[in-house]
Amino acid sequence: MSDDHPSESTVENTPGRGRSPEAETIEPAAPEEFGLVQVWWGDGKGKTTATLGMGMRAAGHGYRVHMLQFMKGGASSVEAVRGEYNAMAALPGISYENLGHYGWHGMADGSDEADHAAQAQAGLERARELLEAADGTDLGSPIDLDAPPEDGVHMLILDEVLYAADRGLLSEDDIYGLLDAKPAELELVLSGSHAEPTYLEERADLITNVRKVKHPIDDGQRARRGTEF
């Protein structure tokens, strides 16, 4: 076959096998290769964005996904209802909950530090509950897309949990406990923290450093609807 025409094996591996792919109806399904621990950290914008995109991709295959957010309670520059919440509410198979307190811990923004600590602990307990529920579920089988996360999920995203640990609101042992409680077939995604979580190097399967090269916030740009919330 000439170089002007792709081989059959090449076409086989392209999206749509060389044809433009079409969206399909989302039906409950079970992943065949889930079970890794992912870590997303760094000083750049995009950690939550990346995990949300991955969650949306998994939900598009009919897998049950849930995001539990720590620390992200809001600020004066961010609206109460964010675009990702509206999108998740409209998509089958993906859900969220937020246990953050207003403001950011240690930022002198008028928020109560004790409340931050209490909310982080509540998030930890909730994460344990969700892991226990997943452990009691057959993750090798489809899960109803409208089922509550207490019925088990295939992918659990703990957004900003590493930031809570970085701020001392949770301990490294708390994070280890979550990993120890993870069912073998559950994909567990941890995000947050500007400081490198070196304590997870031996426990995580994927570690991504989202690094800032340039950010408009340094020039005074406030959070924008549709990009930051």
PDB file of C-alpha atoms in Angstrom:
ATOM      1  CA  MET A   1       0.000   0.000   0.000  1.00  0.00           C
ATOM      2  CA  SER A   2       1.368   3.422  -0.907  1.00  0.00           C
ATOM      3  CA  ASP A   3       2.286   6.066   1.656  1.00  0.00           C
ATOM      4  CA  ASP A   4      -0.685   8.104   0.409  1.00  0.00           C
ATOM      5  CA  HIS A   5      -3.140   5.651   1.945  1.00  0.00           C
ATOM      6  CA  PRO A   6      -3.216   4.603   5.590  1.00  0.00           C
ATOM      7  CA  SER A   7      -2.851   0.935   6.322  1.00  0.00           C
ATOM      8  CA  GLU A   8      -5.796  -1.036   7.601  1.00  0.00           C
ATOM      9  CA  SER A   9      -4.206  -1.261  11.070  1.00  0.00           C
ATOM     10  CA  THR A  10      -3.739   2.517  11.155  1.00  0.00           C
ATOM     11  CA  VAL A  11      -7.361   3.134  10.226  1.00  0.00           C
ATOM     12  CA  GLU A  12      -8.441   0.608  12.849  1.00  0.00           C
ATOM     13  CA  ASN A  13      -6.850   2.723  15.584  1.00  0.00           C
ATOM     14  CA  THR A  14      -8.250   6.106  14.561  1.00  0.00           C
ATOM     15  CA  PRO A  15     -11.399   7.548  16.150  1.00  0.00           C
ATOM     16  CA  GLY A  16     -14.350   6.152  14.262  1.00  0.00           C
ATOM     17  CA  ARG A  17     -11.984   3.798  12.383  1.00  0.00           C
ATOM     18  CA  GLY A  18     -11.329   6.448   9.804  1.00  0.00           C
ATOM     19  CA  ARG A  19     -14.917   7.704   9.779  1.00  0.00           C
ATOM     20  CA  SER A  20     -16.287  10.706  11.612  1.00  0.00           C
ATOM     21  CA  PRO A  21     -17.544   9.370  14.959  1.00  0.00           C
ATOM     22  CA  GLU A  22     -21.134   9.999  15.949  1.00  0.00           C
ATOM     23  CA  ALA A  23     -22.455  10.421  19.461  1.00  0.00           C
ATOM     24  CA  GLU A  24     -24.291   7.443  20.878  1.00  0.00           C
ATOM     25  CA  THR A  25     -26.970   7.187  23.528  1.00  0.00           C
ATOM     26  CA  ILE A  26     -25.449   6.834  26.975  1.00  0.00           C
ATOM     27  CA  GLU A  27     -26.419   3.556  28.584  1.00  0.00           C
ATOM     28  CA  PRO A  28     -25.202   2.103  31.905  1.00  0.00           C
ATOM     29  CA  ALA A  29     -21.957   0.202  31.422  1.00  0.00           C
ATOM     30  CA  ALA A  30     -19.022  -1.059  33.455  1.00  0.00           C
ATOM     31  CA  PRO A  31     -15.358  -0.162  32.838  1.00  0.00           C
ATOM     32  CA  GLU A  32     -12.973  -2.986  32.069  1.00  0.00           C
ATOM     33  CA  GLU A  33      -9.720  -1.413  33.260  1.00  0.00           C
ATOM     34  CA  PHE A  34     -10.521   0.978  36.119  1.00  0.00           C
ATOM     35  CA  GLY A  35      -8.754   0.735  39.459  1.00  0.00           C
ATOM     36  CA  LEU A  36      -5.869   3.219  39.392  1.00  0.00           C
ATOM     37  CA  VAL A  37      -5.057   6.079  41.763  1.00  0.00           C
ATOM     38  CA  GLN A  38      -4.539   9.424  40.044  1.00  0.00           C
ATOM     39  CA  VAL A  39      -2.988  12.555  41.561  1.00  0.00           C
ATOM     40  CA  TRP A  40      -3.298  16.043  40.042  1.00  0.00           C
ATOM     41  CA  TRP A  41      -1.340  18.800  41.767  1.00  0.00           C
ATOM     42  CA  GLY A  42       0.541  22.003  40.930  1.00  0.00           C
ATOM     43  CA  ASP A  43       0.393  25.780  40.962  1.00  0.00           C
ATOM     44  CA  GLY A  44      -1.272  26.036  37.564  1.00  0.00           C
ATOM     45  CA  LYS A  45      -4.900  26.458  36.611  1.00  0.00           C
ATOM     46  CA  GLY A  46      -6.580  23.298  35.368  1.00  0.00           C
ATOM     47  CA  LYS A  47      -6.507  20.594  38.018  1.00  0.00           C
ATOM     48  CA  THR A  48     -10.246  20.568  38.668  1.00  0.00           C
ATOM     49  CA  THR A  49     -10.879  21.263  34.995  1.00  0.00           C
ATOM     50  CA  ALA A  50      -8.870  18.190  33.993  1.00  0.00           C
ATOM     51  CA  THR A  51     -10.563  15.890  36.475  1.00  0.00           C
ATOM     52  CA  LEU A  52     -13.985  17.155  35.446  1.00  0.00           C
ATOM     53  CA  GLY A  53     -13.151  16.503  31.809  1.00  0.00           C
ATOM     54  CA  MET A  54     -12.082  12.973  32.631  1.00  0.00           C
ATOM     55  CA  GLY A  55     -15.236  12.448  34.673  1.00  0.00           C
ATOM     56  CA  MET A  56     -17.329  13.642  31.757  1.00  0.00           C
ATOM     57  CA  ARG A  57     -15.492  11.243  29.440  1.00  0.00           C
ATOM     58  CA  ALA A  58     -16.153   8.322  31.796  1.00  0.00           C
ATOM     59  CA  ALA A  59     -19.808   9.302  32.147  1.00  0.00           C
ATOM     60  CA  GLY A  60     -20.049   9.412  28.365  1.00  0.00           C
ATOM     61  CA  HIS A  61     -19.189   5.711  28.324  1.00  0.00           C
ATOM     62  CA  GLY A  62     -21.987   4.982  30.772  1.00  0.00           C
ATOM     63  CA  TYR A  63     -19.835   4.694  33.897  1.00  0.00           C
ATOM     64  CA  ARG A  64     -21.055   6.099  37.209  1.00  0.00           C
ATOM     65  CA  VAL A  65     -18.948   9.070  38.369  1.00  0.00           C
ATOM     66  CA  HIS A  66     -19.107  11.226  41.491  1.00  0.00           C
ATOM     67  CA  MET A  67     -17.123  14.318  42.502  1.00  0.00           C
ATOM     68  CA  LEU A  68     -16.743  15.301  46.161  1.00  0.00           C
ATOM     69  CA  GLN A  69     -15.256  18.764  46.552  1.00  0.00           C
ATOM     70  CA  PHE A  70     -13.242  19.828  49.587  1.00  0.00           C
ATOM     71  CA  MET A  71     -12.299  23.431  50.418  1.00  0.00           C
ATOM     72  CA  LYS A  72     -13.964  24.953  47.364  1.00  0.00           C
ATOM     73  CA  GLY A  73     -16.694  26.878  49.157  1.00  0.00           C
ATOM     74  CA  GLY A  74     -16.539  30.053  47.126  1.00  0.00           C
ATOM     75  CA  ALA A  75     -15.210  33.585  47.313  1.00  0.00           C
ATOM     76  CA  SER A  76     -16.426  37.074  46.498  1.00  0.00           C
ATOM     77  CA  SER A  77     -15.191  36.685  42.915  1.00  0.00           C
ATOM     78  CA  VAL A  78     -17.058  33.412  42.294  1.00  0.00           C
ATOM     79  CA  GLU A  79     -20.806  32.920  41.976  1.00  0.00           C
ATOM     80  CA  ALA A  80     -22.692  30.432  44.134  1.00  0.00           C
ATOM     81  CA  VAL A  81     -23.766  28.265  41.189  1.00  0.00           C
ATOM     82  CA  ARG A  82     -20.937  27.340  38.845  1.00  0.00           C
ATOM     83  CA  GLY A  83     -21.050  26.189  35.282  1.00  0.00           C
ATOM     84  CA  GLU A  84     -19.717  22.726  36.068  1.00  0.00           C
ATOM     85  CA  TYR A  85     -22.549  22.106  38.546  1.00  0.00           C
ATOM     86  CA  ASN A  86     -25.144  22.963  35.921  1.00  0.00           C
ATOM     87  CA  ALA A  87     -23.411  20.743  33.365  1.00  0.00           C
ATOM     88  CA  MET A  88     -23.145  17.777  35.726  1.00  0.00           C
ATOM     89  CA  ALA A  89     -26.789  18.130  36.692  1.00  0.00           C
ATOM     90  CA  ALA A  90     -27.698  17.849  33.001  1.00  0.00           C
ATOM     91  CA  LEU A  91     -25.473  14.834  32.266  1.00  0.00           C
ATOM     92  CA  PRO A  92     -26.448  11.259  33.092  1.00  0.00           C
ATOM     93  CA  GLY A  93     -24.142   9.276  35.323  1.00  0.00           C
ATOM     94  CA  ILE A  94     -22.133  12.100  36.919  1.00  0.00           C
ATOM     95  CA  SER A  95     -22.946  13.863  40.168  1.00  0.00           C
ATOM     96  CA  TYR A  96     -21.268  16.146  42.689  1.00  0.00           C
ATOM     97  CA  GLU A  97     -21.401  17.492  46.203  1.00  0.00           C
ATOM     98  CA  ASN A  98     -19.514  20.330  47.858  1.00  0.00           C
ATOM     99  CA  LEU A  99     -18.393  20.396  51.478  1.00  0.00           C
ATOM    100  CA  GLY A 100     -16.290  23.527  51.197  1.00  0.00           C
ATOM    101  CA  HIS A 101     -16.524  26.541  53.468  1.00  0.00           C
ATOM    102  CA  TYR A 102     -16.581  30.120  52.179  1.00  0.00           C
ATOM    103  CA  GLY A 103     -13.145  31.473  51.355  1.00  0.00           C
ATOM    104  CA  TRP A 104      -9.779  29.723  51.471  1.00  0.00           C
ATOM    105  CA  HIS A 105      -7.973  28.492  54.553  1.00  0.00           C
ATOM    106  CA  GLY A 106      -5.086  30.715  55.640  1.00  0.00           C
ATOM    107  CA  MET A 107      -5.884  33.485  53.159  1.00  0.00           C
ATOM    108  CA  ALA A 108      -7.100  36.154  55.638  1.00  0.00           C
ATOM    109  CA  ASP A 109     -10.311  36.536  53.649  1.00  0.00           C
ATOM    110  CA  GLY A 110     -12.599  36.830  56.638  1.00  0.00           C
ATOM    111  CA  SER A 111     -13.574  33.164  56.700  1.00  0.00           C
ATOM    112  CA  ASP A 112     -13.520  31.132  59.904  1.00  0.00           C
ATOM    113  CA  GLU A 113     -10.511  28.829  60.142  1.00  0.00           C
ATOM    114  CA  ALA A 114     -12.318  26.489  62.548  1.00  0.00           C
ATOM    115  CA  ASP A 115     -15.106  26.084  60.020  1.00  0.00           C
ATOM    116  CA  HIS A 116     -12.569  25.167  57.339  1.00  0.00           C
ATOM    117  CA  ALA A 117     -11.216  22.446  59.614  1.00  0.00           C
ATOM    118  CA  ALA A 118     -14.684  21.134  60.428  1.00  0.00           C
ATOM    119  CA  GLN A 119     -15.682  21.039  56.774  1.00  0.00           C
ATOM    120  CA  ALA A 120     -12.470  19.226  55.820  1.00  0.00           C
ATOM    121  CA  GLN A 121     -13.184  16.585  58.461  1.00  0.00           C
ATOM    122  CA  ALA A 122     -16.762  16.281  57.206  1.00  0.00           C
ATOM    123  CA  GLY A 123     -15.404  15.779  53.706  1.00  0.00           C
ATOM    124  CA  LEU A 124     -13.065  13.083  54.954  1.00  0.00           C
ATOM    125  CA  GLU A 125     -15.918  11.220  56.624  1.00  0.00           C
ATOM    126  CA  ARG A 126     -18.042  11.543  53.513  1.00  0.00           C
ATOM    127  CA  ALA A 127     -15.205  10.209  51.341  1.00  0.00           C
ATOM    128  CA  ARG A 128     -14.903   7.215  53.651  1.00  0.00           C
ATOM    129  CA  GLU A 129     -18.636   6.584  53.328  1.00  0.00           C
ATOM    130  CA  LEU A 130     -18.458   6.689  49.536  1.00  0.00           C
ATOM    131  CA  LEU A 131     -15.478   4.332  49.454  1.00  0.00           C
ATOM    132  CA  GLU A 132     -17.258   1.910  51.751  1.00  0.00           C
ATOM    133  CA  ALA A 133     -20.341   2.038  49.520  1.00  0.00           C
ATOM    134  CA  ALA A 134     -18.229   1.342  46.442  1.00  0.00           C
ATOM    135  CA  ASP A 135     -16.544  -1.543  48.231  1.00  0.00           C
ATOM    136  CA  GLY A 136     -19.955  -3.112  48.756  1.00  0.00           C
ATOM    137  CA  THR A 137     -20.887  -2.779  45.092  1.00  0.00           C
ATOM    138  CA  ASP A 138     -20.078  -5.004  42.134  1.00  0.00           C
ATOM    139  CA  LEU A 139     -18.017  -2.471  40.183  1.00  0.00           C
ATOM    140  CA  GLY A 140     -17.617  -4.954  37.364  1.00  0.00           C
ATOM    141  CA  SER A 141     -21.277  -4.414  36.515  1.00  0.00           C
ATOM    142  CA  PRO A 142     -23.209  -1.392  35.245  1.00  0.00           C
ATOM    143  CA  ILE A 143     -24.659   0.983  37.835  1.00  0.00           C
ATOM    144  CA  ASP A 144     -27.906   2.843  37.251  1.00  0.00           C
ATOM    145  CA  LEU A 145     -26.991   6.305  35.980  1.00  0.00           C
ATOM    146  CA  ASP A 146     -29.523   7.981  38.271  1.00  0.00           C
ATOM    147  CA  ALA A 147     -28.537   5.981  41.351  1.00  0.00           C
ATOM    148  CA  PRO A 148     -27.220   7.931  44.343  1.00  0.00           C
ATOM    149  CA  PRO A 149     -23.467   7.639  44.987  1.00  0.00           C
ATOM    150  CA  GLU A 150     -24.305   5.570  48.064  1.00  0.00           C
ATOM    151  CA  ASP A 151     -25.117   2.786  45.603  1.00  0.00           C
ATOM    152  CA  GLY A 152     -21.500   2.818  44.432  1.00  0.00           C
ATOM    153  CA  VAL A 153     -19.565   4.565  41.672  1.00  0.00           C
ATOM    154  CA  HIS A 154     -16.914   3.510  39.168  1.00  0.00           C
ATOM    155  CA  MET A 155     -14.910   6.744  39.479  1.00  0.00           C
ATOM    156  CA  LEU A 156     -14.620   8.905  42.588  1.00  0.00           C
ATOM    157  CA  ILE A 157     -13.023  12.349  42.262  1.00  0.00           C
ATOM    158  CA  LEU A 158     -11.908  13.959  45.528  1.00  0.00           C
ATOM    159  CA  ASP A 159     -11.349  17.504  44.362  1.00  0.00           C
ATOM    160  CA  GLU A 160      -9.030  19.676  46.523  1.00  0.00           C
ATOM    161  CA  VAL A 161      -8.505  16.890  49.059  1.00  0.00           C
ATOM    162  CA  LEU A 162      -4.751  17.328  48.619  1.00  0.00           C
ATOM    163  CA  TYR A 163      -5.095  21.046  49.286  1.00  0.00           C
ATOM    164  CA  ALA A 164      -6.820  20.224  52.574  1.00  0.00           C
ATOM    165  CA  ALA A 165      -3.862  17.987  53.444  1.00  0.00           C
ATOM    166  CA  ASP A 166      -1.393  20.644  52.307  1.00  0.00           C
ATOM    167  CA  ARG A 167      -3.045  23.134  54.695  1.00  0.00           C
ATOM    168  CA  GLY A 168      -2.845  20.689  57.596  1.00  0.00           C
ATOM    169  CA  LEU A 169      -6.601  20.238  57.818  1.00  0.00           C
ATOM    170  CA  LEU A 170      -6.127  16.581  56.933  1.00  0.00           C
ATOM    171  CA  SER A 171      -3.055  14.455  57.562  1.00  0.00           C
ATOM    172  CA  GLU A 172      -1.002  12.299  55.228  1.00  0.00           C
ATOM    173  CA  ASP A 173      -2.287   9.328  57.198  1.00  0.00           C
ATOM    174  CA  ASP A 174      -5.849  10.437  56.391  1.00  0.00           C
ATOM    175  CA  ILE A 175      -4.998  10.301  52.685  1.00  0.00           C
ATOM    176  CA  TYR A 176      -3.315   6.910  53.100  1.00  0.00           C
ATOM    177  CA  GLY A 177      -6.467   5.675  54.815  1.00  0.00           C
ATOM    178  CA  LEU A 178      -8.547   6.653  51.804  1.00  0.00           C
ATOM    179  CA  LEU A 179      -6.190   4.768  49.505  1.00  0.00           C
ATOM    180  CA  ASP A 180      -6.299   1.732  51.776  1.00  0.00           C
ATOM    181  CA  ALA A 181     -10.112   1.771  51.646  1.00  0.00           C
ATOM    182  CA  LYS A 182     -10.248   1.985  47.841  1.00  0.00           C
ATOM    183  CA  PRO A 183     -11.856  -1.033  46.171  1.00  0.00           C
ATOM    184  CA  ALA A 184      -9.601  -2.639  43.583  1.00  0.00           C
ATOM    185  CA  GLU A 185     -11.866  -1.717  40.643  1.00  0.00           C
ATOM    186  CA  LEU A 186     -12.564   1.890  41.655  1.00  0.00           C
ATOM    187  CA  GLU A 187     -10.739   4.678  39.817  1.00  0.00           C
ATOM    188  CA  LEU A 188      -9.784   7.166  42.548  1.00  0.00           C
ATOM    189  CA  VAL A 189      -8.771  10.691  41.532  1.00  0.00           C
ATOM    190  CA  LEU A 190      -7.181  13.115  44.021  1.00  0.00           C
ATOM    191  CA  SER A 191      -6.579  16.760  43.162  1.00  0.00           C
ATOM    192  CA  GLY A 192      -5.335  19.985  44.724  1.00  0.00           C
ATOM    193  CA  SER A 193      -2.214  21.340  46.469  1.00  0.00           C
ATOM    194  CA  HIS A 194       0.442  23.661  45.115  1.00  0.00           C
ATOM    195  CA  ALA A 195       3.039  21.691  47.088  1.00  0.00           C
ATOM    196  CA  GLU A 196       4.243  18.393  45.661  1.00  0.00           C
ATOM    197  CA  PRO A 197       2.601  15.465  47.492  1.00  0.00           C
ATOM    198  CA  THR A 198       5.791  13.404  47.593  1.00  0.00           C
ATOM    199  CA  TYR A 199       4.198  11.086  50.148  1.00  0.00           C
ATOM    200  CA  LEU A 200       2.050   9.679  47.337  1.00  0.00           C
ATOM    201  CA  GLU A 201       4.824   8.810  44.922  1.00  0.00           C
ATOM    202  CA  GLU A 202       4.799   5.139  45.890  1.00  0.00           C
ATOM    203  CA  ARG A 203       1.022   4.884  46.151  1.00  0.00           C
ATOM    204  CA  ALA A 204      -0.275   6.654  43.055  1.00  0.00           C
ATOM    205  CA  ASP A 205      -0.318   5.210  39.531  1.00  0.00           C
ATOM    206  CA  LEU A 206      -0.512   8.586  37.794  1.00  0.00           C
ATOM    207  CA  ILE A 207       0.866  11.899  39.056  1.00  0.00           C
ATOM    208  CA  THR A 208       0.458  15.059  36.998  1.00  0.00           C
ATOM    209  CA  ASN A 209       2.014  18.424  37.851  1.00  0.00           C
ATOM    210  CA  VAL A 210      -0.147  21.222  36.458  1.00  0.00           C
ATOM    211  CA  ARG A 211       2.469  23.967  36.278  1.00  0.00           C
ATOM    212  CA  LYS A 212       1.799  27.681  35.952  1.00  0.00           C
ATOM    213  CA  VAL A 213       3.770  29.477  33.260  1.00  0.00           C
ATOM    214  CA  LYS A 214       1.606  32.591  33.180  1.00  0.00           C
ATOM    215  CA  HIS A 215      -1.740  33.451  34.766  1.00  0.00           C
ATOM    216  CA  PRO A 216      -3.843  36.615  34.336  1.00  0.00           C
ATOM    217  CA  ILE A 217      -4.632  36.623  38.063  1.00  0.00           C
ATOM    218  CA  ASP A 218      -1.104  37.951  38.585  1.00  0.00           C
ATOM    219  CA  ASP A 219      -2.155  41.077  36.680  1.00  0.00           C
ATOM    220  CA  GLY A 220      -5.336  41.510  38.698  1.00  0.00           C
ATOM    221  CA  GLN A 221      -7.765  39.553  36.522  1.00  0.00           C
ATOM    222  CA  ARG A 222     -10.614  38.223  38.635  1.00  0.00           C
ATOM    223  CA  ALA A 223     -12.310  34.865  38.117  1.00  0.00           C
ATOM    224  CA  ARG A 224     -14.375  34.792  34.915  1.00  0.00           C
ATOM    225  CA  ARG A 225     -17.695  33.115  34.275  1.00  0.00           C
ATOM    226  CA  GLY A 226     -17.165  30.122  31.991  1.00  0.00           C
ATOM    227  CA  THR A 227     -13.450  29.693  32.690  1.00  0.00           C
ATOM    228  CA  GLU A 228     -12.966  29.764  36.474  1.00  0.00           C
ATOM    229  CA  PHE A 229     -16.559  29.074  37.510  1.00  0.00           C
TER     230      PHE A 229
END
